[in-house]
Structure formats: structure tokens, C-alpha cells
Amino acid sequence: MGLKIFSGLLTLSYLIHFRIDILAAEVLKSSTNNTPPLQISTHDLILKVGSSDSVVVFLTNTFDVVFENVTNASLEFKFDNSDVIENISSKSLVVNRSLIFENTSIPITAIHAGRVIITSEIKSDPVVNITLTDVYLRVTTYKSSLLLTIGDIVGWIYFFSWSISFYPQIYQNWKRKSVRGLSLDFVFLNVTGFLVYGIFNIGLFWIPEIQSEYFIKYPTGVIPVQLNDVIFTLHAIFASGITLIQCIIYEKGSQTVSNPGRMLLMFIYIFLSLLLIIALTNSEISWLTFLTVFSYVKLFITLVKYLPQAYMNWSRKSTSGWSIGNVLLDLTGGVFSLLQMIIFGYNYNDWWSLLTDFTKFGLGVFSICFDILFIMQHYCLYKNHDAYEPIEGSNAPVDPYEDMVTSNHIQHDELERFSHNSASSSISSPSTP
């Protein structure tokens, strides 16, 4: 099962990469010099409330050609959230057929915390059809520099917590040389989720053609994938892949991927394969749309992947085989992720983004709820149960003490007491006549 999944996904990734390379070459070959007459020095500016900074709007080599037949023209700036920054006056470009505009510094002053996107347009006489796709500015204003630093520290805490959360499970599997009690449905869904998420992140971060499609759709937007997202995802694929390999080579009793799990995995692979075929043969579906669907698949997998493990713990009345270290680190990462969003929401006065970012906020809350459930199962509901409960008809261990040796809950001194009491009981028992 595992080898088939890896083979299918590697083939899928190769076909995607091959097709995108061809299309990217075609885009570069057919590109022409469509340089706008004006450009801006930066598209992002971060200011503390009460401070000022400036950006430069400068001429390009097409400015004279574009405005040679224009009598009068001016550059107008537009933005919502007028209470965030001070108003920006328009700039004259052409007066009485004279090109008077030179490279100009545009001052930006922050009044209140918030976010604003400044766009621009050219008003001219006679009217010329000019799209200034390059002259826009995303301004973020904040209340406190200290909160920015705290938010960054919190961000590194949840990054490392999530990054190392894979290894307690890997270590436990290696130490026991067994994966009994670890849901194989969860493992295969987890690997699949990170693989499709990795394809999404790599596509948006490294492939110019897909980035161009993104900016066509969102001219003033920001690529929603950063280098740390790519690094985390590649590491997650590596670590969850190790766990999957352990599930193949280590003892697992009669455990296998359940029939509902198999059907779900098959549905995901068939759906993505059909989507790839459609993207390869139908120009109406962009690669951006194709990758966006991959991100939705990741969201769906995150919503359902914990269910098999929670059900297995409940049916066995034990959490043995499921590392509580993994859960605690995942909970730490989730809590600090939400904490960072709250800190930035206050500091940037941007609560709307927090509430509408379901990918990060909603799934963060969802994962925390499952982590709390696992903690209750481990420390409250099943804390005194032996390690191996029968799983789907598997035989109990031959060694009566094997359960306790591998238990997550019963400590070594308790095992010695149990052994001592058992020995004392056998000595004091009257012999059979």
C-alpha cells in the first residue's frame, strides 16, 4: 500500500513539473516588453503609528512614448481605510504638452494601526488607456515595536514545536520496533496531506508561471507562501515518510489500513489524477486553480486525519502506540500559532483577517481540540490500561508482562512491584495435594 502511494505521487509530481516547465518556457518566449511608464520603488511598507517614510515613483523608458500626444495628465492615488494614513496628493505628469514629471518621493505617514492598499490611476486629456499595474503600495501600520518582537518570537516557538513534533512518535516506534496502536489510516493520510501541500507550496514559491497567474488574478496581492512554509512542508514530508516506512517494516500485528481509509485514499488519488489530466488537456483550467485544489485537499485531510486515531484509542481503551509527546508538541504549536495571530490582530488592528483566515485560524482551533481529546484519553480515560489491547482480532501477547513493559502509562517501579507481588503470591499459595 505504502509503495503504491509513493509511486503514484512521485509520478504525479513528475508530470506536473514536466508540464509546468514547458508552459513556463512558452511564457518566457512569448513575453514582450510591456513596461509601464511609471514604476514604484517598493510594494510593501511597514510603519509604526506616528512615523513617516517615503517611496519613489520613477519614470521608465516608455514614459515619453506613452504621453507624447497628451496635453495634460496627472497621477492620482486611491485607497480605502482613509483613517490609517494621511491623504496623498496627486502628481502632475504632463502640463500643456510638456512632460514635467521626474522621479518623485511620495511621503507616507501612519495615523492609526491597520492595513491599506494604495492603488493609482492616470487621468489625462485626451484620455489614454494606461494600466498602471506596477504603481501600488501595501501599507501596514502597527502600534508597538515590542509586540512585533514578541510576535516573531512566538512564531519561531510554534515553528520549532511543529517541526520536532514528528520525532517522539518516530523514536517510540524505533524503540518498540512496533507500530501497534498507531493508526495506519492516520499515517497514510498525514503523508498524503503533506505531499499535496508540498506541491502547492513549491508551485507558488518557485514556479514563475504560476506566480504570474497569481498576480494576474490578484494584482496587488502577496504570494501566500514564504520560504519557511516550503522548508517546513519538505521537512514534514521527510518526517512523516519515516513514520510511514516504520509502519511498513515494523511489527504491527493484524493492523492494516481500514476499508474506509482505503476508499478515501483511492478517491483522493483518482480525483487528483483526473484533475491533472484535465489541466494538461484543457487550457481553461489554470495551474493556479489546479494547485489551489491541492490546498483544499490538504484542508480536508487535516479535518479528518485525526479521527481514525481517536477511534482506535477509544476502541482499545488505550493510547499505547500513540506518542503523547507528539500530541503535546502539536498542542504547543497550535496554541502559539493562535497566540501570534491574536498579537498581530491587536498590533495591526486587523481582527478581520484573523477571523476570515480559516486555513490558519479554523484548522488551528480544530487541531487543538483533537490534541485536548488525545490528552484526556491518555491521562484521564485510559491511563491505567495495558499497552496492547486486542486489535481487530489480533492475539494478546504471549508474555504476560509484555503489556506493562511497553505501556505508556505503567512505570518501571510499578512493574517491579507487580512482579514482586506475583512472586510472593505464588510462594505463599498452598501447594496442591
Short mmCIF file of C-alpha atoms in Angstrom, two decimals:
data_model
loop_
_atom_site.label_atom_id
_atom_site.label_comp_id
_atom_site.label_asym_id
_atom_site.label_seq_id
_atom_site.Cartn_x
_atom_site.Cartn_y
_atom_site.Cartn_z
CA MET A 1 0.00 0.00 0.00
CA GLY A 2 2.75 2.44 1.01
CA LEU A 3 4.91 1.74 -2.06
CA LYS A 4 1.91 2.22 -4.37
CA ILE A 5 1.11 5.56 -2.76
CA PHE A 6 4.70 6.79 -3.07
CA SER A 7 4.94 5.60 -6.67
CA GLY A 8 1.68 7.28 -7.66
CA LEU A 9 2.54 10.58 -6.02
CA LEU A 10 6.06 10.65 -7.48
CA THR A 11 4.60 10.08 -10.96
CA LEU A 12 2.03 12.80 -10.36
CA SER A 13 4.73 15.24 -9.21
CA TYR A 14 6.90 14.45 -12.25
CA LEU A 15 4.07 15.05 -14.72
CA ILE A 16 3.17 18.35 -13.03
CA HIS A 17 6.77 19.53 -13.08
CA PHE A 18 7.28 18.49 -16.72
CA ARG A 19 4.13 20.25 -17.91
CA ILE A 20 4.87 23.42 -15.95
CA ASP A 21 8.42 23.61 -17.34
CA ILE A 22 7.01 23.52 -20.88
CA LEU A 23 4.44 26.22 -20.17
CA ALA A 24 6.95 28.42 -18.37
CA ALA A 25 9.28 28.25 -21.37
CA GLU A 26 6.41 29.23 -23.68
CA VAL A 27 5.54 32.21 -21.47
CA LEU A 28 9.14 33.44 -21.43
CA LYS A 29 9.47 33.00 -25.17
CA SER A 30 6.26 34.91 -25.96
CA SER A 31 6.81 37.70 -23.43
CA THR A 32 7.19 41.22 -24.78
CA ASN A 33 8.35 44.48 -23.35
CA ASN A 34 5.17 45.83 -21.74
CA THR A 35 6.95 48.06 -19.26
CA PRO A 36 4.55 50.61 -17.74
CA PRO A 37 5.54 54.30 -17.98
CA LEU A 38 5.81 54.59 -14.19
CA GLN A 39 7.08 52.21 -11.54
CA ILE A 40 7.41 52.32 -7.76
CA SER A 41 10.45 51.54 -5.62
CA THR A 42 8.69 49.04 -3.34
CA HIS A 43 5.28 47.45 -2.93
CA ASP A 44 5.35 46.97 0.83
CA LEU A 45 5.82 49.43 3.65
CA ILE A 46 5.57 48.86 7.41
CA LEU A 47 5.25 51.88 9.69
CA LYS A 48 4.75 52.49 13.37
CA VAL A 49 1.82 54.75 14.21
CA GLY A 50 3.04 58.34 14.22
CA SER A 51 6.04 57.72 11.96
CA SER A 52 6.62 58.52 8.29
CA ASP A 53 8.51 57.04 5.37
CA SER A 54 8.52 57.51 1.62
CA VAL A 55 8.55 55.56 -1.62
CA VAL A 56 9.79 56.73 -5.03
CA VAL A 57 7.73 56.75 -8.21
CA PHE A 58 10.11 56.89 -11.16
CA LEU A 59 9.98 57.08 -14.94
CA THR A 60 10.68 54.21 -17.29
CA ASN A 61 11.89 54.22 -20.88
CA THR A 62 8.30 54.14 -22.20
CA PHE A 63 7.13 57.33 -20.48
CA ASP A 64 7.88 59.72 -23.35
CA VAL A 65 6.26 57.46 -25.93
CA VAL A 66 3.07 56.96 -23.91
CA PHE A 67 2.49 60.66 -23.21
CA GLU A 68 3.82 62.26 -26.40
CA ASN A 69 0.29 63.16 -27.63
CA VAL A 70 -1.20 64.02 -24.25
CA THR A 71 -1.98 67.64 -23.32
CA ASN A 72 -2.45 67.22 -19.55
CA ALA A 73 -2.07 64.23 -17.26
CA SER A 74 -1.83 63.55 -13.55
CA LEU A 75 -1.19 60.58 -11.29
CA GLU A 76 -3.98 60.00 -8.75
CA PHE A 77 -3.72 57.81 -5.65
CA LYS A 78 -6.68 55.88 -4.23
CA PHE A 79 -7.14 53.84 -1.06
CA ASP A 80 -9.75 52.77 1.46
CA ASN A 81 -9.27 52.98 5.24
CA SER A 82 -8.55 56.69 5.00
CA ASP A 83 -8.03 56.85 8.77
CA VAL A 84 -4.91 54.65 8.60
CA ILE A 85 -2.59 57.03 6.69
CA GLU A 86 -2.60 60.67 5.71
CA ASN A 87 -4.01 61.65 2.33
CA ILE A 88 -1.63 61.58 -0.65
CA SER A 89 -1.83 64.44 -3.13
CA SER A 90 -1.87 63.84 -6.87
CA LYS A 91 1.20 64.39 -9.02
CA SER A 92 1.21 66.23 -12.36
CA LEU A 93 2.75 64.31 -15.24
CA VAL A 94 2.06 66.47 -18.27
CA VAL A 95 1.09 70.17 -18.36
CA ASN A 96 0.30 71.85 -21.68
CA ARG A 97 2.00 69.02 -23.58
CA SER A 98 5.17 69.40 -21.51
CA LEU A 99 6.44 66.33 -19.69
CA ILE A 100 7.22 67.76 -16.27
CA PHE A 101 7.22 64.64 -14.07
CA GLU A 102 10.52 63.45 -12.65
CA ASN A 103 11.37 60.75 -10.16
CA THR A 104 9.28 61.75 -7.16
CA SER A 105 9.30 60.80 -3.47
CA ILE A 106 5.83 60.05 -2.09
CA PRO A 107 5.58 60.57 1.70
CA ILE A 108 3.53 58.11 3.73
CA THR A 109 2.51 58.97 7.30
CA ALA A 110 0.81 56.47 9.65
CA ILE A 111 -2.10 57.81 11.72
CA HIS A 112 -3.72 54.66 13.15
CA ALA A 113 -2.93 50.95 13.16
CA GLY A 114 -4.30 48.97 10.24
CA ARG A 115 -3.69 47.81 6.69
CA VAL A 116 -4.31 49.71 3.48
CA ILE A 117 -3.62 49.13 -0.21
CA ILE A 118 -2.81 52.24 -2.23
CA THR A 119 -3.58 52.00 -5.94
CA SER A 120 -3.17 54.60 -8.66
CA GLU A 121 -4.62 55.72 -11.96
CA ILE A 122 -3.71 58.24 -14.64
CA LYS A 123 -6.18 60.95 -15.56
CA SER A 124 -5.33 62.54 -18.89
CA ASP A 125 -6.61 64.81 -21.63
CA PRO A 126 -7.17 63.31 -24.08
CA VAL A 127 -7.86 60.03 -22.31
CA VAL A 128 -5.21 57.36 -22.76
CA ASN A 129 -5.76 53.75 -21.88
CA ILE A 130 -2.93 53.08 -19.43
CA THR A 131 -2.99 50.37 -16.78
CA LEU A 132 -0.52 51.12 -14.00
CA THR A 133 -0.21 47.60 -12.64
CA ASP A 134 3.11 48.41 -11.01
CA VAL A 135 2.28 51.59 -9.06
CA TYR A 136 0.60 50.26 -5.93
CA LEU A 137 1.64 50.02 -2.30
CA ARG A 138 0.62 47.77 0.59
CA VAL A 139 0.97 49.70 3.85
CA THR A 140 0.86 48.03 7.27
CA THR A 141 0.86 50.22 10.36
CA TYR A 142 1.32 48.91 13.89
CA LYS A 143 1.03 50.12 17.49
CA SER A 144 4.04 48.64 19.28
CA SER A 145 7.54 47.53 18.25
CA LEU A 146 7.69 45.31 21.34
CA LEU A 147 4.61 43.39 20.21
CA LEU A 148 6.25 42.86 16.80
CA THR A 149 9.26 41.27 18.51
CA ILE A 150 7.09 39.14 20.79
CA GLY A 151 5.04 38.03 17.79
CA ASP A 152 8.19 36.96 15.93
CA ILE A 153 9.45 35.01 18.96
CA VAL A 154 6.08 33.30 19.31
CA GLY A 155 6.24 32.45 15.61
CA TRP A 156 9.61 30.71 15.99
CA ILE A 157 8.30 28.78 19.02
CA TYR A 158 5.37 27.30 17.11
CA PHE A 159 7.57 26.67 14.04
CA PHE A 160 10.02 24.55 16.05
CA SER A 161 7.27 22.90 18.12
CA TRP A 162 5.51 21.69 14.99
CA SER A 163 8.81 20.75 13.32
CA ILE A 164 10.00 18.47 16.13
CA SER A 165 6.53 17.10 16.93
CA PHE A 166 7.11 14.24 14.46
CA TYR A 167 10.06 12.76 16.31
CA PRO A 168 8.58 11.47 19.59
CA GLN A 169 6.44 9.09 17.51
CA ILE A 170 9.40 8.09 15.34
CA TYR A 171 11.54 7.44 18.42
CA GLN A 172 8.81 5.42 20.15
CA ASN A 173 8.28 3.27 17.06
CA TRP A 174 12.02 2.65 16.79
CA LYS A 175 12.41 1.81 20.48
CA ARG A 176 9.50 -0.62 20.48
CA LYS A 177 10.20 -1.96 16.97
CA SER A 178 6.44 -1.92 16.67
CA VAL A 179 3.69 0.40 15.48
CA ARG A 180 0.83 -1.40 17.19
CA GLY A 181 -1.61 1.18 18.46
CA LEU A 182 -0.65 3.75 15.81
CA SER A 183 -3.46 4.16 13.28
CA LEU A 184 -2.24 3.38 9.77
CA ASP A 185 -5.12 5.42 8.37
CA PHE A 186 -3.73 8.47 10.16
CA VAL A 187 -0.18 7.81 8.93
CA PHE A 188 -1.14 7.44 5.25
CA LEU A 189 -3.50 10.42 5.36
CA ASN A 190 -0.82 12.50 7.06
CA VAL A 191 1.78 11.73 4.39
CA THR A 192 -0.72 12.37 1.61
CA GLY A 193 -1.73 15.69 3.13
CA PHE A 194 1.83 16.96 3.38
CA LEU A 195 2.65 15.76 -0.14
CA VAL A 196 -0.21 17.67 -1.76
CA TYR A 197 0.54 20.68 0.45
CA GLY A 198 4.18 20.49 -0.60
CA ILE A 199 3.21 20.55 -4.28
CA PHE A 200 1.06 23.62 -3.60
CA ASN A 201 3.82 25.46 -1.71
CA ILE A 202 6.60 24.62 -4.17
CA GLY A 203 4.44 25.60 -7.14
CA LEU A 204 3.58 29.03 -5.74
CA PHE A 205 7.03 29.74 -4.34
CA TRP A 206 9.34 28.54 -7.12
CA ILE A 207 7.48 28.43 -10.44
CA PRO A 208 7.35 31.84 -12.21
CA GLU A 209 4.42 30.97 -14.46
CA ILE A 210 2.15 30.15 -11.51
CA GLN A 211 3.28 33.31 -9.74
CA SER A 212 2.37 35.30 -12.86
CA GLU A 213 -1.09 33.73 -12.87
CA TYR A 214 -1.46 34.68 -9.21
CA PHE A 215 -0.60 38.34 -9.82
CA ILE A 216 -2.93 38.49 -12.82
CA LYS A 217 -5.75 37.34 -10.56
CA TYR A 218 -4.61 39.40 -7.54
CA PRO A 219 -2.67 42.40 -8.92
CA THR A 220 -1.91 43.89 -5.50
CA GLY A 221 -1.70 40.60 -3.63
CA VAL A 222 1.18 38.86 -1.90
CA ILE A 223 2.26 35.30 -2.69
CA PRO A 224 0.83 33.42 0.33
CA VAL A 225 3.82 31.07 0.56
CA GLN A 226 7.12 32.00 2.18
CA LEU A 227 10.43 30.14 2.37
CA ASN A 228 9.71 28.90 5.90
CA ASP A 229 6.45 27.34 4.62
CA VAL A 230 8.38 25.41 1.96
CA ILE A 231 11.07 24.29 4.43
CA PHE A 232 8.50 23.16 7.00
CA THR A 233 6.50 21.23 4.41
CA LEU A 234 9.55 19.45 2.94
CA HIS A 235 10.65 18.51 6.46
CA ALA A 236 7.12 17.30 7.28
CA ILE A 237 7.14 15.09 4.17
CA PHE A 238 10.50 13.66 5.26
CA ALA A 239 9.49 13.02 8.88
CA SER A 240 6.02 11.62 8.14
CA GLY A 241 7.61 9.50 5.41
CA ILE A 242 9.92 7.93 8.01
CA THR A 243 6.87 7.08 10.12
CA LEU A 244 5.22 5.51 7.10
CA ILE A 245 8.29 3.38 6.40
CA GLN A 246 8.29 2.28 10.05
CA CYS A 247 4.68 1.18 9.61
CA ILE A 248 5.78 -0.99 6.70
CA ILE A 249 8.85 -2.62 8.29
CA TYR A 250 7.95 -2.83 11.99
CA GLU A 251 5.64 -5.29 13.73
CA LYS A 252 2.03 -4.17 13.63
CA GLY A 253 0.02 -7.28 14.48
CA SER A 254 -3.11 -7.52 12.35
CA GLN A 255 -3.35 -3.76 11.87
CA THR A 256 -3.90 -2.51 8.35
CA VAL A 257 -5.43 0.46 6.61
CA SER A 258 -9.18 0.23 7.15
CA ASN A 259 -11.59 -0.15 4.26
CA PRO A 260 -12.96 3.41 4.71
CA GLY A 261 -9.37 4.65 4.80
CA ARG A 262 -8.50 2.80 1.59
CA MET A 263 -11.58 4.16 -0.15
CA LEU A 264 -10.78 7.72 0.95
CA LEU A 265 -7.15 7.48 -0.18
CA MET A 266 -8.16 5.96 -3.53
CA PHE A 267 -10.74 8.72 -4.03
CA ILE A 268 -8.10 11.41 -3.34
CA TYR A 269 -5.56 9.92 -5.77
CA ILE A 270 -8.12 9.29 -8.51
CA PHE A 271 -9.55 12.79 -8.10
CA LEU A 272 -6.11 14.45 -8.28
CA SER A 273 -5.09 12.31 -11.25
CA LEU A 274 -8.25 13.24 -13.17
CA LEU A 275 -7.67 16.88 -12.27
CA LEU A 276 -4.12 16.64 -13.63
CA ILE A 277 -5.37 15.15 -16.90
CA ILE A 278 -7.91 17.95 -17.23
CA ALA A 279 -5.25 20.58 -16.50
CA LEU A 280 -2.95 19.05 -19.13
CA THR A 281 -5.63 18.92 -21.81
CA ASN A 282 -7.82 21.93 -21.03
CA SER A 283 -6.34 25.41 -21.18
CA GLU A 284 -9.41 26.81 -19.37
CA ILE A 285 -8.08 25.42 -16.09
CA SER A 286 -5.02 27.35 -14.96
CA TRP A 287 -2.19 25.84 -12.96
CA LEU A 288 -3.07 28.25 -10.17
CA THR A 289 -6.55 26.72 -9.99
CA PHE A 290 -5.01 23.26 -10.11
CA LEU A 291 -2.72 23.99 -7.15
CA THR A 292 -5.48 25.73 -5.23
CA VAL A 293 -7.47 22.50 -5.34
CA PHE A 294 -4.43 20.75 -3.85
CA SER A 295 -4.56 23.17 -0.92
CA TYR A 296 -8.26 22.35 -0.42
CA VAL A 297 -7.41 18.65 -0.37
CA LYS A 298 -4.86 19.38 2.37
CA LEU A 299 -7.52 21.22 4.39
CA PHE A 300 -9.92 18.30 4.02
CA ILE A 301 -7.28 15.78 5.10
CA THR A 302 -6.45 17.88 8.16
CA LEU A 303 -10.12 17.82 9.13
CA VAL A 304 -10.40 14.02 9.00
CA LYS A 305 -6.93 12.56 9.64
CA TYR A 306 -7.18 12.51 13.46
CA LEU A 307 -10.48 10.65 13.51
CA PRO A 308 -9.03 7.14 12.92
CA GLN A 309 -6.51 7.52 15.78
CA ALA A 310 -9.11 8.87 18.18
CA TYR A 311 -11.42 5.98 17.30
CA MET A 312 -8.63 3.41 17.71
CA ASN A 313 -7.78 4.75 21.17
CA TRP A 314 -11.43 4.59 22.15
CA SER A 315 -11.98 1.06 20.81
CA ARG A 316 -8.82 -0.28 22.55
CA LYS A 317 -9.36 1.82 25.70
CA SER A 318 -5.63 2.60 25.48
CA THR A 319 -3.32 5.18 23.91
CA SER A 320 -0.31 2.89 23.81
CA GLY A 321 1.50 3.17 20.49
CA TRP A 322 0.34 6.78 20.03
CA SER A 323 3.04 9.11 21.34
CA ILE A 324 1.80 11.70 23.80
CA GLY A 325 4.97 13.72 23.06
CA ASN A 326 3.71 14.25 19.53
CA VAL A 327 0.39 15.49 20.89
CA LEU A 328 1.92 17.87 23.45
CA LEU A 329 4.25 19.45 20.88
CA ASP A 330 1.44 19.75 18.36
CA LEU A 331 -0.73 21.42 21.01
CA THR A 332 2.11 23.81 21.86
CA GLY A 333 2.50 24.74 18.20
CA GLY A 334 -1.24 25.25 17.76
CA VAL A 335 -1.60 27.42 20.86
CA PHE A 336 1.37 29.63 19.97
CA SER A 337 0.17 29.90 16.37
CA LEU A 338 -3.18 31.26 17.55
CA LEU A 339 -1.40 33.47 20.09
CA GLN A 340 0.66 35.04 17.31
CA MET A 341 -2.47 35.71 15.29
CA ILE A 342 -4.08 37.42 18.30
CA ILE A 343 -0.96 39.53 18.98
CA PHE A 344 -0.75 40.65 15.34
CA GLY A 345 -4.51 41.19 15.18
CA TYR A 346 -4.26 43.65 18.05
CA ASN A 347 -1.00 45.27 16.97
CA TYR A 348 -2.16 45.79 13.37
CA ASN A 349 -5.80 46.40 14.36
CA ASP A 350 -6.67 43.68 11.85
CA TRP A 351 -9.12 41.28 13.51
CA TRP A 352 -10.95 40.68 10.25
CA SER A 353 -8.01 38.80 8.72
CA LEU A 354 -7.83 36.58 11.81
CA LEU A 355 -11.50 35.63 11.59
CA THR A 356 -11.51 35.10 7.81
CA ASP A 357 -8.26 33.09 7.61
CA PHE A 358 -9.88 29.69 8.03
CA THR A 359 -6.78 27.89 6.82
CA LYS A 360 -4.73 29.01 9.79
CA PHE A 361 -7.22 30.01 12.46
CA GLY A 362 -10.02 27.48 11.93
CA LEU A 363 -7.79 24.46 11.44
CA GLY A 364 -5.58 25.59 14.32
CA VAL A 365 -8.57 25.53 16.65
CA PHE A 366 -9.69 22.19 15.21
CA SER A 367 -6.27 20.59 15.76
CA ILE A 368 -6.12 21.93 19.33
CA CYS A 369 -9.48 20.33 20.07
CA PHE A 370 -8.20 16.93 18.93
CA ASP A 371 -4.97 17.39 20.92
CA ILE A 372 -7.06 18.05 24.03
CA LEU A 373 -9.09 14.91 23.29
CA PHE A 374 -5.91 12.83 22.98
CA ILE A 375 -4.56 14.27 26.23
CA MET A 376 -7.81 13.35 28.01
CA GLN A 377 -7.65 9.84 26.58
CA HIS A 378 -4.02 9.42 27.66
CA TYR A 379 -4.03 10.96 31.12
CA CYS A 380 -7.65 10.55 32.23
CA LEU A 381 -9.77 8.00 30.41
CA TYR A 382 -7.29 5.18 29.72
CA LYS A 383 -4.33 5.97 31.98
CA ASN A 384 -4.36 2.60 33.80
CA HIS A 385 -4.87 0.34 30.82
CA ASP A 386 -2.24 -2.03 29.48
CA ALA A 387 -0.32 -1.26 26.35
CA TYR A 388 -1.76 -3.80 23.95
CA GLU A 389 -5.47 -4.31 23.76
CA PRO A 390 -6.65 -6.73 21.07
CA ILE A 391 -6.85 -5.01 17.69
CA GLU A 392 -9.35 -6.42 15.22
CA GLY A 393 -8.98 -9.98 16.35
CA SER A 394 -5.20 -10.00 16.95
CA ASN A 395 -3.85 -12.33 19.62
CA ALA A 396 -2.84 -10.99 23.02
CA PRO A 397 0.94 -11.01 23.78
CA VAL A 398 2.32 -14.33 24.92
CA ASP A 399 4.43 -12.75 27.69
CA PRO A 400 2.03 -11.63 30.46
CA TYR A 401 4.42 -8.79 31.34
CA GLU A 402 4.85 -7.54 27.74
CA ASP A 403 1.88 -5.19 28.09
CA MET A 404 3.48 -3.42 31.01
CA VAL A 405 6.96 -3.23 29.57
CA THR A 406 5.69 -1.34 26.53
CA SER A 407 2.95 0.60 28.27
CA ASN A 408 2.85 4.38 28.03
CA HIS A 409 1.34 4.59 31.48
CA ILE A 410 2.77 1.95 33.86
CA GLN A 411 6.21 2.92 35.11
CA HIS A 412 9.16 0.63 35.77
CA ASP A 413 8.77 0.68 39.58
CA GLU A 414 5.15 -0.36 39.19
CA LEU A 415 6.28 -3.29 37.03
CA GLU A 416 8.74 -4.38 39.73
CA ARG A 417 6.01 -4.20 42.39
CA PHE A 418 3.72 -6.25 40.18
CA SER A 419 6.42 -8.86 39.59
CA HIS A 420 7.29 -8.98 43.30
CA ASN A 421 3.64 -9.35 44.32
CA SER A 422 3.14 -12.09 41.75
CA ALA A 423 6.18 -14.00 43.03
CA SER A 424 5.11 -13.62 46.68
CA SER A 425 1.65 -14.81 45.82
CA SER A 426 2.94 -17.96 44.13
CA ILE A 427 5.22 -18.78 47.12
CA SER A 428 2.56 -18.27 49.77
CA SER A 429 -0.10 -20.20 47.92
CA PRO A 430 -0.71 -23.68 49.38
CA SER A 431 0.53 -26.49 47.15
CA THR A 432 -1.97 -28.81 45.65
CA PRO A 433 -2.12 -32.13 47.41
#
